[in-house]
């Protein structure tokens, strides 16, 4: 399965995302923000980083990049799209997922191995998790505070569009401890923490068993490959 | 050069950590007469030729669609710079 990873000016984690796709059994395809071509991919990842230096608002300028026209069109037609950190901010700015992001309430950049609960395991990117599963994946951001008006929060809570919630502590002041959300259809998911940094022994978060052995991020990528295979079958 | 000024502020109910940090610094510096600070953005859009109803309408469109995010911000003014 071909999974596109789009590089924007200022993207940082596109190669980690490509590697995660490969480790999950997929074929990563490097896509370029300035092209109008998805090169026949079956899923898309918007990676983390600081596109355009977070100027204007985090993710806002990238959300208007040429390739985003194709991404938005494909997302509306049901193609799985995952936005990680800056990619989540792009999805929100492009109105593909609800809400928006503000500066962390603590005022500083936060980097930690973060515990999350999987609140919805029916999305294209979460099918390999069990409902309510607790996972640990790295978080690193400055503008991670998820914000939406009260009506939107109620709607996404009622619809099961809150995909992940922070557990134990809320690192950035996000409303309702929301760490990730999906669109109504569940093919588009955005989250602040970085699953692509927890896919390979020796490079993931610490676990009780061994240092840097956490692989909880891998299931994001195996989920999308599985769900696409199932859709074809 | 004719210029249109667009001002954007975080919505009143949205936490503004930047403003809060500045307010804290002012208090530490002894400027206790200011009870709060909120920080917004000012955009200066230069226009080739005069500012017309049409350019103001175009400025309004981009102010709402690109310069601000209505989930977290309000466009508080759009005017020709004097």
PDB file of C-alpha atoms in Angstrom:
ATOM      1  CA  UNK A   1       0.000   0.000   0.000  1.00  0.00           C
ATOM      2  CA  UNK A   2       1.320   3.431  -1.007  1.00  0.00           C
ATOM      3  CA  UNK A   3       1.107   6.045   1.743  1.00  0.00           C
ATOM      4  CA  UNK A   4       2.012   9.628   0.822  1.00  0.00           C
ATOM      5  CA  UNK A   5       3.926  11.838   3.251  1.00  0.00           C
ATOM      6  CA  UNK A   6       3.863  15.497   2.268  1.00  0.00           C
ATOM      7  CA  UNK A   7       6.875  17.723   2.842  1.00  0.00           C
ATOM      8  CA  UNK A   8       6.161  21.417   3.432  1.00  0.00           C
ATOM      9  CA  UNK A   9       8.774  24.151   3.913  1.00  0.00           C
ATOM     10  CA  UNK A  10       9.710  23.666   7.573  1.00  0.00           C
ATOM     11  CA  UNK A  11       8.465  20.079   7.942  1.00  0.00           C
ATOM     12  CA  UNK A  12      10.703  18.111  10.314  1.00  0.00           C
ATOM     13  CA  UNK A  13       9.320  14.629  10.794  1.00  0.00           C
ATOM     14  CA  UNK A  14       8.463  13.515   7.280  1.00  0.00           C
ATOM     15  CA  UNK A  15      11.316  11.005   7.148  1.00  0.00           C
ATOM     16  CA  UNK A  16      10.298   9.506  10.490  1.00  0.00           C
ATOM     17  CA  UNK A  17       6.740   9.201   9.159  1.00  0.00           C
ATOM     18  CA  UNK A  18       8.031   7.537   5.974  1.00  0.00           C
ATOM     19  CA  UNK A  19      10.053   5.105   8.074  1.00  0.00           C
ATOM     20  CA  UNK A  20       7.009   4.336  10.234  1.00  0.00           C
ATOM     21  CA  UNK A  21       5.002   3.493   7.110  1.00  0.00           C
ATOM     22  CA  UNK A  22       7.789   1.176   5.936  1.00  0.00           C
ATOM     23  CA  UNK A  23       8.061  -0.545   9.348  1.00  0.00           C
ATOM     24  CA  UNK A  24       4.298  -1.097   9.292  1.00  0.00           C
ATOM     25  CA  UNK A  25       4.564  -2.871   5.952  1.00  0.00           C
ATOM     26  CA  UNK A  26       3.566  -0.033   3.626  1.00  0.00           C
ATOM     27  CA  UNK A  27       5.365   1.837   0.866  1.00  0.00           C
ATOM     28  CA  UNK A  28       6.031   5.472   1.733  1.00  0.00           C
ATOM     29  CA  UNK A  29       5.771   7.996  -1.087  1.00  0.00           C
ATOM     30  CA  UNK A  30       7.397  11.390  -0.620  1.00  0.00           C
ATOM     31  CA  UNK A  31       5.018  14.115  -1.836  1.00  0.00           C
ATOM     32  CA  UNK A  32       5.815  17.805  -2.299  1.00  0.00           C
ATOM     33  CA  UNK A  33       3.635  20.675  -1.070  1.00  0.00           C
ATOM     34  CA  UNK A  34       4.043  22.655  -4.290  1.00  0.00           C
ATOM     35  CA  UNK A  35       2.796  19.905  -6.619  1.00  0.00           C
ATOM     36  CA  UNK A  36      -0.793  19.209  -7.596  1.00  0.00           C
ATOM     37  CA  UNK A  37      -0.196  15.455  -7.606  1.00  0.00           C
ATOM     38  CA  UNK A  38      -0.933  12.732  -5.036  1.00  0.00           C
ATOM     39  CA  UNK A  39       0.919  10.173  -7.200  1.00  0.00           C
ATOM     40  CA  UNK A  40      -1.742   7.513  -6.768  1.00  0.00           C
ATOM     41  CA  UNK A  41      -1.331   7.102  -2.980  1.00  0.00           C
ATOM     42  CA  UNK A  42      -4.106   5.468  -0.947  1.00  0.00           C
ATOM     43  CA  UNK A  43      -3.530   7.402   2.286  1.00  0.00           C
ATOM     44  CA  UNK A  44      -1.816  10.654   3.252  1.00  0.00           C
ATOM     45  CA  UNK A  45       0.206  11.812   6.238  1.00  0.00           C
ATOM     46  CA  UNK A  46       0.755  15.498   7.024  1.00  0.00           C
ATOM     47  CA  UNK A  47       3.908  15.380   9.170  1.00  0.00           C
ATOM     48  CA  UNK A  48       5.058  17.399  12.141  1.00  0.00           C
ATOM     49  CA  UNK A  49       7.394  20.353  12.074  1.00  0.00           C
ATOM     50  CA  UNK A  50       7.128  24.113  11.861  1.00  0.00           C
ATOM     51  CA  UNK A  51       5.870  24.790   8.348  1.00  0.00           C
ATOM     52  CA  UNK A  52       6.506  28.426   7.411  1.00  0.00           C
ATOM     53  CA  UNK A  53       7.998  28.954  10.865  1.00  0.00           C
ATOM     54  CA  UNK A  54       4.494  28.810  12.407  1.00  0.00           C
ATOM     55  CA  UNK A  55       4.040  32.326  10.954  1.00  0.00           C
ATOM     56  CA  UNK A  56       0.507  33.777  10.985  1.00  0.00           C
ATOM     57  CA  UNK A  57      -0.836  30.716  12.901  1.00  0.00           C
ATOM     58  CA  UNK A  58       0.678  27.250  13.177  1.00  0.00           C
ATOM     59  CA  UNK A  59      -0.253  25.291  10.060  1.00  0.00           C
ATOM     60  CA  UNK A  60      -2.231  28.115   8.452  1.00  0.00           C
ATOM     61  CA  UNK A  61       0.004  28.950   5.489  1.00  0.00           C
ATOM     62  CA  UNK A  62       0.656  25.278   4.724  1.00  0.00           C
ATOM     63  CA  UNK A  63      -3.101  24.628   4.781  1.00  0.00           C
ATOM     64  CA  UNK A  64      -3.286  26.767   1.619  1.00  0.00           C
ATOM     65  CA  UNK A  65      -0.398  24.971  -0.163  1.00  0.00           C
ATOM     66  CA  UNK A  66      -1.064  23.838  -3.757  1.00  0.00           C
ATOM     67  CA  UNK A  67      -1.251  20.113  -2.886  1.00  0.00           C
ATOM     68  CA  UNK A  68      -3.825  20.803  -0.168  1.00  0.00           C
ATOM     69  CA  UNK A  69      -6.488  21.246  -2.862  1.00  0.00           C
ATOM     70  CA  UNK A  70      -5.973  17.577  -3.797  1.00  0.00           C
ATOM     71  CA  UNK A  71      -5.697  16.525  -0.127  1.00  0.00           C
ATOM     72  CA  UNK A  72      -8.980  18.231   0.792  1.00  0.00           C
ATOM     73  CA  UNK A  73     -10.725  16.715  -2.218  1.00  0.00           C
ATOM     74  CA  UNK A  74      -9.388  13.213  -1.445  1.00  0.00           C
ATOM     75  CA  UNK A  75     -10.303  13.577   2.250  1.00  0.00           C
ATOM     76  CA  UNK A  76     -13.890  14.456   1.356  1.00  0.00           C
ATOM     77  CA  UNK A  77     -13.996  11.348  -0.848  1.00  0.00           C
ATOM     78  CA  UNK A  78     -12.914   9.144   2.072  1.00  0.00           C
ATOM     79  CA  UNK A  79      -9.137   8.773   1.686  1.00  0.00           C
ATOM     80  CA  UNK A  80      -7.448   8.239   5.076  1.00  0.00           C
ATOM     81  CA  UNK A  81      -5.512  11.356   6.139  1.00  0.00           C
ATOM     82  CA  UNK A  82      -3.440  11.602   9.330  1.00  0.00           C
ATOM     83  CA  UNK A  83      -2.191  14.962  10.618  1.00  0.00           C
ATOM     84  CA  UNK A  84       0.530  14.766  13.233  1.00  0.00           C
ATOM     85  CA  UNK A  85       1.256  17.867  15.362  1.00  0.00           C
ATOM     86  CA  UNK A  86       1.859  20.574  12.725  1.00  0.00           C
ATOM     87  CA  UNK A  87      -0.129  18.341  10.377  1.00  0.00           C
ATOM     88  CA  UNK A  88      -3.021  18.381  12.886  1.00  0.00           C
ATOM     89  CA  UNK A  89      -2.811  22.172  12.940  1.00  0.00           C
ATOM     90  CA  UNK A  90      -2.990  22.150   9.101  1.00  0.00           C
ATOM     91  CA  UNK A  91      -6.072  19.885   9.169  1.00  0.00           C
ATOM     92  CA  UNK A  92      -7.787  22.250  11.609  1.00  0.00           C
ATOM     93  CA  UNK A  93      -6.835  25.319   9.552  1.00  0.00           C
ATOM     94  CA  UNK A  94      -8.147  23.569   6.421  1.00  0.00           C
ATOM     95  CA  UNK A  95     -11.380  22.787   8.346  1.00  0.00           C
ATOM     96  CA  UNK A  96     -10.964  19.064   7.681  1.00  0.00           C
ATOM     97  CA  UNK A  97     -11.246  18.444  11.428  1.00  0.00           C
ATOM     98  CA  UNK A  98     -13.038  20.628  14.001  1.00  0.00           C
ATOM     99  CA  UNK A  99     -11.347  23.064  16.376  1.00  0.00           C
ATOM    100  CA  UNK A 100      -8.175  25.118  16.346  1.00  0.00           C
ATOM    101  CA  UNK A 101      -4.907  25.383  18.259  1.00  0.00           C
ATOM    102  CA  UNK A 102      -3.547  27.995  20.625  1.00  0.00           C
ATOM    103  CA  UNK A 103      -0.293  28.471  22.460  1.00  0.00           C
ATOM    104  CA  UNK A 104       0.259  25.944  25.292  1.00  0.00           C
ATOM    105  CA  UNK A 105      -1.292  27.301  28.489  1.00  0.00           C
ATOM    106  CA  UNK A 106       2.049  26.925  30.298  1.00  0.00           C
ATOM    107  CA  UNK A 107       3.576  29.316  27.745  1.00  0.00           C
ATOM    108  CA  UNK A 108       6.483  27.033  26.902  1.00  0.00           C
ATOM    109  CA  UNK A 109       7.384  24.323  24.433  1.00  0.00           C
ATOM    110  CA  UNK A 110       6.607  20.928  25.964  1.00  0.00           C
ATOM    111  CA  UNK A 111       8.378  17.671  25.168  1.00  0.00           C
ATOM    112  CA  UNK A 112       7.423  14.497  27.081  1.00  0.00           C
ATOM    113  CA  UNK A 113       6.452  10.878  26.635  1.00  0.00           C
ATOM    114  CA  UNK A 114       2.700  11.291  26.942  1.00  0.00           C
ATOM    115  CA  UNK A 115       0.079   8.806  28.039  1.00  0.00           C
ATOM    116  CA  UNK A 116      -3.091   8.823  25.917  1.00  0.00           C
ATOM    117  CA  UNK A 117      -6.337   6.891  25.940  1.00  0.00           C
ATOM    118  CA  UNK A 118      -7.784   5.667  22.644  1.00  0.00           C
ATOM    119  CA  UNK A 119     -11.338   7.024  22.769  1.00  0.00           C
ATOM    120  CA  UNK A 120     -12.422   5.762  19.351  1.00  0.00           C
ATOM    121  CA  UNK A 121     -10.910   2.694  17.707  1.00  0.00           C
ATOM    122  CA  UNK A 122     -13.174   2.774  14.658  1.00  0.00           C
ATOM    123  CA  UNK A 123     -11.314   5.424  12.636  1.00  0.00           C
ATOM    124  CA  UNK A 124      -9.095   4.542   9.673  1.00  0.00           C
ATOM    125  CA  UNK A 125      -6.002   5.202  11.827  1.00  0.00           C
ATOM    126  CA  UNK A 126      -7.036   3.509  15.095  1.00  0.00           C
ATOM    127  CA  UNK A 127      -8.582   0.155  14.107  1.00  0.00           C
ATOM    128  CA  UNK A 128      -5.664  -1.886  15.496  1.00  0.00           C
ATOM    129  CA  UNK A 129      -6.118  -0.392  18.987  1.00  0.00           C
ATOM    130  CA  UNK A 130      -8.656  -1.643  21.488  1.00  0.00           C
ATOM    131  CA  UNK A 131     -11.266   0.823  22.711  1.00  0.00           C
ATOM    132  CA  UNK A 132      -9.970   2.490  25.873  1.00  0.00           C
ATOM    133  CA  UNK A 133      -6.397   1.271  25.317  1.00  0.00           C
ATOM    134  CA  UNK A 134      -3.754   3.387  27.051  1.00  0.00           C
ATOM    135  CA  UNK A 135      -0.678   4.173  24.980  1.00  0.00           C
ATOM    136  CA  UNK A 136       2.455   6.246  25.397  1.00  0.00           C
ATOM    137  CA  UNK A 137       3.859   8.267  22.521  1.00  0.00           C
ATOM    138  CA  UNK A 138       6.112  11.328  22.424  1.00  0.00           C
ATOM    139  CA  UNK A 139       4.609  14.821  22.472  1.00  0.00           C
ATOM    140  CA  UNK A 140       6.538  17.939  21.456  1.00  0.00           C
ATOM    141  CA  UNK A 141       4.853  21.218  20.672  1.00  0.00           C
ATOM    142  CA  UNK A 142       4.398  24.884  21.507  1.00  0.00           C
ATOM    143  CA  UNK A 143       0.926  25.427  20.030  1.00  0.00           C
ATOM    144  CA  UNK A 144      -0.867  22.291  21.141  1.00  0.00           C
ATOM    145  CA  UNK A 145      -3.824  23.653  23.088  1.00  0.00           C
ATOM    146  CA  UNK A 146      -6.944  22.294  21.389  1.00  0.00           C
ATOM    147  CA  UNK A 147      -9.727  24.867  21.381  1.00  0.00           C
ATOM    148  CA  UNK A 148     -13.302  24.873  20.082  1.00  0.00           C
ATOM    149  CA  UNK A 149     -16.547  26.542  21.114  1.00  0.00           C
ATOM    150  CA  UNK A 150     -18.862  24.761  23.551  1.00  0.00           C
ATOM    151  CA  UNK A 151     -21.302  23.626  20.842  1.00  0.00           C
ATOM    152  CA  UNK A 152     -18.494  22.088  18.793  1.00  0.00           C
ATOM    153  CA  UNK A 153     -17.051  20.315  21.824  1.00  0.00           C
ATOM    154  CA  UNK A 154     -20.467  18.860  22.640  1.00  0.00           C
ATOM    155  CA  UNK A 155     -20.996  17.777  19.038  1.00  0.00           C
ATOM    156  CA  UNK A 156     -17.626  16.035  18.669  1.00  0.00           C
ATOM    157  CA  UNK A 157     -17.957  14.382  22.085  1.00  0.00           C
ATOM    158  CA  UNK A 158     -21.450  13.097  21.157  1.00  0.00           C
ATOM    159  CA  UNK A 159     -20.272  11.935  17.701  1.00  0.00           C
ATOM    160  CA  UNK A 160     -17.251  10.047  19.040  1.00  0.00           C
ATOM    161  CA  UNK A 161     -14.933  12.387  17.132  1.00  0.00           C
ATOM    162  CA  UNK A 162     -12.633  12.750  20.142  1.00  0.00           C
ATOM    163  CA  UNK A 163     -10.146  10.079  19.102  1.00  0.00           C
ATOM    164  CA  UNK A 164      -7.477  10.499  21.794  1.00  0.00           C
ATOM    165  CA  UNK A 165      -7.411  12.130  25.218  1.00  0.00           C
ATOM    166  CA  UNK A 166      -4.461  12.973  27.452  1.00  0.00           C
ATOM    167  CA  UNK A 167      -4.245  10.789  30.568  1.00  0.00           C
ATOM    168  CA  UNK A 168      -2.540  11.610  33.858  1.00  0.00           C
ATOM    169  CA  UNK A 169      -1.802  15.219  32.972  1.00  0.00           C
ATOM    170  CA  UNK A 170      -2.898  17.722  30.363  1.00  0.00           C
ATOM    171  CA  UNK A 171       0.334  19.064  28.849  1.00  0.00           C
ATOM    172  CA  UNK A 172      -1.027  22.152  27.095  1.00  0.00           C
ATOM    173  CA  UNK A 173      -4.447  23.136  28.439  1.00  0.00           C
ATOM    174  CA  UNK A 174      -6.441  21.435  25.662  1.00  0.00           C
ATOM    175  CA  UNK A 175     -10.200  21.526  26.316  1.00  0.00           C
ATOM    176  CA  UNK A 176     -11.583  18.249  27.717  1.00  0.00           C
ATOM    177  CA  UNK A 177      -7.981  16.880  27.626  1.00  0.00           C
ATOM    178  CA  UNK A 178      -8.453  16.373  23.883  1.00  0.00           C
ATOM    179  CA  UNK A 179      -5.263  15.146  22.193  1.00  0.00           C
ATOM    180  CA  UNK A 180      -6.710  14.100  18.849  1.00  0.00           C
ATOM    181  CA  UNK A 181      -9.932  14.346  16.858  1.00  0.00           C
ATOM    182  CA  UNK A 182     -11.379  12.965  13.649  1.00  0.00           C
ATOM    183  CA  UNK A 183     -13.795  14.206  11.029  1.00  0.00           C
ATOM    184  CA  UNK A 184     -17.337  12.837  11.103  1.00  0.00           C
ATOM    185  CA  UNK A 185     -16.545   9.996   8.699  1.00  0.00           C
ATOM    186  CA  UNK A 186     -13.466   8.906  10.665  1.00  0.00           C
ATOM    187  CA  UNK A 187     -11.068   8.853   7.697  1.00  0.00           C
ATOM    188  CA  UNK A 188      -9.317  12.079   8.746  1.00  0.00           C
ATOM    189  CA  UNK A 189      -7.558  12.059  12.126  1.00  0.00           C
ATOM    190  CA  UNK A 190      -5.352  14.707  13.685  1.00  0.00           C
ATOM    191  CA  UNK A 191      -3.402  14.520  16.935  1.00  0.00           C
ATOM    192  CA  UNK A 192      -0.670  16.498  18.663  1.00  0.00           C
ATOM    193  CA  UNK A 193       1.604  13.646  19.885  1.00  0.00           C
ATOM    194  CA  UNK A 194       3.918  11.877  17.427  1.00  0.00           C
ATOM    195  CA  UNK A 195       3.168   8.184  16.768  1.00  0.00           C
ATOM    196  CA  UNK A 196       6.004   8.039  14.192  1.00  0.00           C
ATOM    197  CA  UNK A 197       8.466   8.431  17.087  1.00  0.00           C
ATOM    198  CA  UNK A 198       7.293   5.220  18.768  1.00  0.00           C
ATOM    199  CA  UNK A 199       7.660   2.592  16.060  1.00  0.00           C
ATOM    200  CA  UNK A 200      11.142   1.098  16.409  1.00  0.00           C
ATOM    201  CA  UNK A 201      12.945  -0.601  19.332  1.00  0.00           C
ATOM    202  CA  UNK A 202      15.729   1.627  20.636  1.00  0.00           C
ATOM    203  CA  UNK A 203      14.078   4.868  19.547  1.00  0.00           C
ATOM    204  CA  UNK A 204      10.693   4.947  21.281  1.00  0.00           C
ATOM    205  CA  UNK A 205       9.546   6.034  24.748  1.00  0.00           C
ATOM    206  CA  UNK A 206      10.795   4.127  27.809  1.00  0.00           C
ATOM    207  CA  UNK A 207       8.611   1.265  29.012  1.00  0.00           C
ATOM    208  CA  UNK A 208       8.615  -0.813  32.189  1.00  0.00           C
ATOM    209  CA  UNK A 209      10.427  -3.540  30.228  1.00  0.00           C
ATOM    210  CA  UNK A 210      13.259  -1.595  28.658  1.00  0.00           C
ATOM    211  CA  UNK A 211      14.475   1.876  27.818  1.00  0.00           C
ATOM    212  CA  UNK A 212      13.217   3.330  24.528  1.00  0.00           C
ATOM    213  CA  UNK A 213      11.292   0.190  23.676  1.00  0.00           C
ATOM    214  CA  UNK A 214       7.826   1.743  23.296  1.00  0.00           C
ATOM    215  CA  UNK A 215       6.171   0.866  19.979  1.00  0.00           C
ATOM    216  CA  UNK A 216       2.626   2.117  20.581  1.00  0.00           C
ATOM    217  CA  UNK A 217       2.774   4.381  17.529  1.00  0.00           C
ATOM    218  CA  UNK A 218       3.094   1.513  15.080  1.00  0.00           C
ATOM    219  CA  UNK A 219      -0.615   0.655  15.267  1.00  0.00           C
ATOM    220  CA  UNK A 220      -1.577   3.957  13.616  1.00  0.00           C
ATOM    221  CA  UNK A 221       0.225   2.859  10.477  1.00  0.00           C
ATOM    222  CA  UNK A 222      -0.769  -0.824  10.580  1.00  0.00           C
ATOM    223  CA  UNK A 223      -4.384   0.319  11.132  1.00  0.00           C
ATOM    224  CA  UNK A 224      -4.533   2.323   7.931  1.00  0.00           C
ATOM    225  CA  UNK A 225      -2.889  -0.448   5.927  1.00  0.00           C
ATOM    226  CA  UNK A 226      -5.302  -3.024   7.362  1.00  0.00           C
ATOM    227  CA  UNK A 227      -8.398  -0.898   6.851  1.00  0.00           C
ATOM    228  CA  UNK A 228      -7.434  -0.145   3.253  1.00  0.00           C
ATOM    229  CA  UNK A 229      -6.843  -3.845   2.538  1.00  0.00           C
ATOM    230  CA  UNK A 230     -10.221  -4.680   4.090  1.00  0.00           C
ATOM    231  CA  UNK A 231     -11.948  -2.008   2.020  1.00  0.00           C
ATOM    232  CA  UNK A 232     -10.514  -3.591  -1.137  1.00  0.00           C
ATOM    233  CA  UNK A 233     -11.432  -7.160  -0.169  1.00  0.00           C
TER     234      UNK A 233
ATOM    235  CA  UNK B   1       1.572  54.000  -0.451  1.00  0.00           C
ATOM    236  CA  UNK B   2      -2.181  53.529   0.200  1.00  0.00           C
ATOM    237  CA  UNK B   3      -2.591  50.983   2.973  1.00  0.00           C
ATOM    238  CA  UNK B   4      -5.424  48.978   4.488  1.00  0.00           C
ATOM    239  CA  UNK B   5      -5.011  48.026   8.136  1.00  0.00           C
ATOM    240  CA  UNK B   6      -6.548  44.806   9.451  1.00  0.00           C
ATOM    241  CA  UNK B   7      -6.589  44.138  13.170  1.00  0.00           C
ATOM    242  CA  UNK B   8      -7.173  40.671  14.614  1.00  0.00           C
ATOM    243  CA  UNK B   9      -7.587  39.782  18.303  1.00  0.00           C
ATOM    244  CA  UNK B  10      -7.906  36.460  20.100  1.00  0.00           C
ATOM    245  CA  UNK B  11     -11.541  35.912  21.103  1.00  0.00           C
ATOM    246  CA  UNK B  12     -12.323  37.227  24.580  1.00  0.00           C
ATOM    247  CA  UNK B  13     -13.059  33.772  25.982  1.00  0.00           C
ATOM    248  CA  UNK B  14      -9.848  32.250  24.566  1.00  0.00           C
ATOM    249  CA  UNK B  15      -6.820  32.085  26.838  1.00  0.00           C
ATOM    250  CA  UNK B  16      -3.975  34.299  25.575  1.00  0.00           C
ATOM    251  CA  UNK B  17      -0.762  32.918  27.119  1.00  0.00           C
ATOM    252  CA  UNK B  18       1.331  35.604  25.384  1.00  0.00           C
ATOM    253  CA  UNK B  19      -0.692  38.396  26.940  1.00  0.00           C
ATOM    254  CA  UNK B  20      -0.651  36.637  30.290  1.00  0.00           C
ATOM    255  CA  UNK B  21       3.167  36.394  30.205  1.00  0.00           C
ATOM    256  CA  UNK B  22       3.456  40.103  29.440  1.00  0.00           C
ATOM    257  CA  UNK B  23       0.947  40.973  32.179  1.00  0.00           C
ATOM    258  CA  UNK B  24       3.026  38.940  34.628  1.00  0.00           C
ATOM    259  CA  UNK B  25       6.196  40.775  33.591  1.00  0.00           C
ATOM    260  CA  UNK B  26       4.494  44.167  34.020  1.00  0.00           C
ATOM    261  CA  UNK B  27       3.414  43.232  37.535  1.00  0.00           C
ATOM    262  CA  UNK B  28       6.953  42.113  38.390  1.00  0.00           C
ATOM    263  CA  UNK B  29       8.250  45.462  37.094  1.00  0.00           C
ATOM    264  CA  UNK B  30       5.889  47.313  39.413  1.00  0.00           C
ATOM    265  CA  UNK B  31       3.347  48.484  36.804  1.00  0.00           C
ATOM    266  CA  UNK B  32       0.389  47.458  38.892  1.00  0.00           C
ATOM    267  CA  UNK B  33      -2.074  49.848  37.231  1.00  0.00           C
ATOM    268  CA  UNK B  34      -2.616  47.365  34.341  1.00  0.00           C
ATOM    269  CA  UNK B  35      -4.767  44.425  35.298  1.00  0.00           C
ATOM    270  CA  UNK B  36      -4.496  42.503  32.024  1.00  0.00           C
ATOM    271  CA  UNK B  37      -2.835  42.329  28.621  1.00  0.00           C
ATOM    272  CA  UNK B  38      -4.129  40.729  25.451  1.00  0.00           C
ATOM    273  CA  UNK B  39      -2.026  40.581  22.317  1.00  0.00           C
ATOM    274  CA  UNK B  40      -3.450  40.690  18.809  1.00  0.00           C
ATOM    275  CA  UNK B  41      -2.142  41.234  15.304  1.00  0.00           C
ATOM    276  CA  UNK B  42      -2.059  44.210  12.979  1.00  0.00           C
ATOM    277  CA  UNK B  43      -1.689  43.598   9.231  1.00  0.00           C
ATOM    278  CA  UNK B  44      -0.807  46.438   6.866  1.00  0.00           C
ATOM    279  CA  UNK B  45      -1.887  45.634   3.306  1.00  0.00           C
ATOM    280  CA  UNK B  46      -0.402  47.982   0.747  1.00  0.00           C
ATOM    281  CA  UNK B  47      -2.416  48.671  -2.385  1.00  0.00           C
ATOM    282  CA  UNK B  48      -1.190  49.738  -5.826  1.00  0.00           C
ATOM    283  CA  UNK B  49      -3.495  52.664  -6.531  1.00  0.00           C
ATOM    284  CA  UNK B  50      -6.253  54.088  -4.365  1.00  0.00           C
ATOM    285  CA  UNK B  51      -8.157  52.162  -1.703  1.00  0.00           C
ATOM    286  CA  UNK B  52     -11.603  51.493  -3.140  1.00  0.00           C
ATOM    287  CA  UNK B  53     -14.743  49.741  -1.952  1.00  0.00           C
ATOM    288  CA  UNK B  54     -13.525  46.790  -3.997  1.00  0.00           C
ATOM    289  CA  UNK B  55     -10.081  46.563  -2.354  1.00  0.00           C
ATOM    290  CA  UNK B  56     -11.702  46.970   1.065  1.00  0.00           C
ATOM    291  CA  UNK B  57     -14.085  44.117   0.246  1.00  0.00           C
ATOM    292  CA  UNK B  58     -11.138  41.959  -0.878  1.00  0.00           C
ATOM    293  CA  UNK B  59      -9.324  42.836   2.366  1.00  0.00           C
ATOM    294  CA  UNK B  60     -12.402  41.772   4.332  1.00  0.00           C
ATOM    295  CA  UNK B  61     -12.450  38.428   2.515  1.00  0.00           C
ATOM    296  CA  UNK B  62      -8.805  37.596   3.218  1.00  0.00           C
ATOM    297  CA  UNK B  63      -9.085  38.966   6.769  1.00  0.00           C
ATOM    298  CA  UNK B  64     -11.823  36.438   7.487  1.00  0.00           C
ATOM    299  CA  UNK B  65     -10.483  33.518   5.434  1.00  0.00           C
ATOM    300  CA  UNK B  66      -6.710  33.701   5.855  1.00  0.00           C
ATOM    301  CA  UNK B  67      -5.489  36.421   8.231  1.00  0.00           C
ATOM    302  CA  UNK B  68      -7.715  35.183  11.074  1.00  0.00           C
ATOM    303  CA  UNK B  69      -9.152  31.864  12.219  1.00  0.00           C
ATOM    304  CA  UNK B  70     -12.739  32.392  13.335  1.00  0.00           C
ATOM    305  CA  UNK B  71     -12.515  29.509  15.804  1.00  0.00           C
ATOM    306  CA  UNK B  72     -10.087  31.446  17.979  1.00  0.00           C
ATOM    307  CA  UNK B  73      -9.885  35.020  16.641  1.00  0.00           C
ATOM    308  CA  UNK B  74     -12.046  38.005  15.687  1.00  0.00           C
ATOM    309  CA  UNK B  75     -11.331  40.569  12.985  1.00  0.00           C
ATOM    310  CA  UNK B  76     -11.858  43.754  15.009  1.00  0.00           C
ATOM    311  CA  UNK B  77     -11.227  46.376  12.324  1.00  0.00           C
ATOM    312  CA  UNK B  78     -10.546  46.889   8.624  1.00  0.00           C
ATOM    313  CA  UNK B  79      -9.761  50.459   7.610  1.00  0.00           C
ATOM    314  CA  UNK B  80      -7.657  52.619   5.341  1.00  0.00           C
ATOM    315  CA  UNK B  81      -4.531  53.911   7.078  1.00  0.00           C
ATOM    316  CA  UNK B  82      -4.643  57.689   7.554  1.00  0.00           C
TER     317      UNK B  82
END
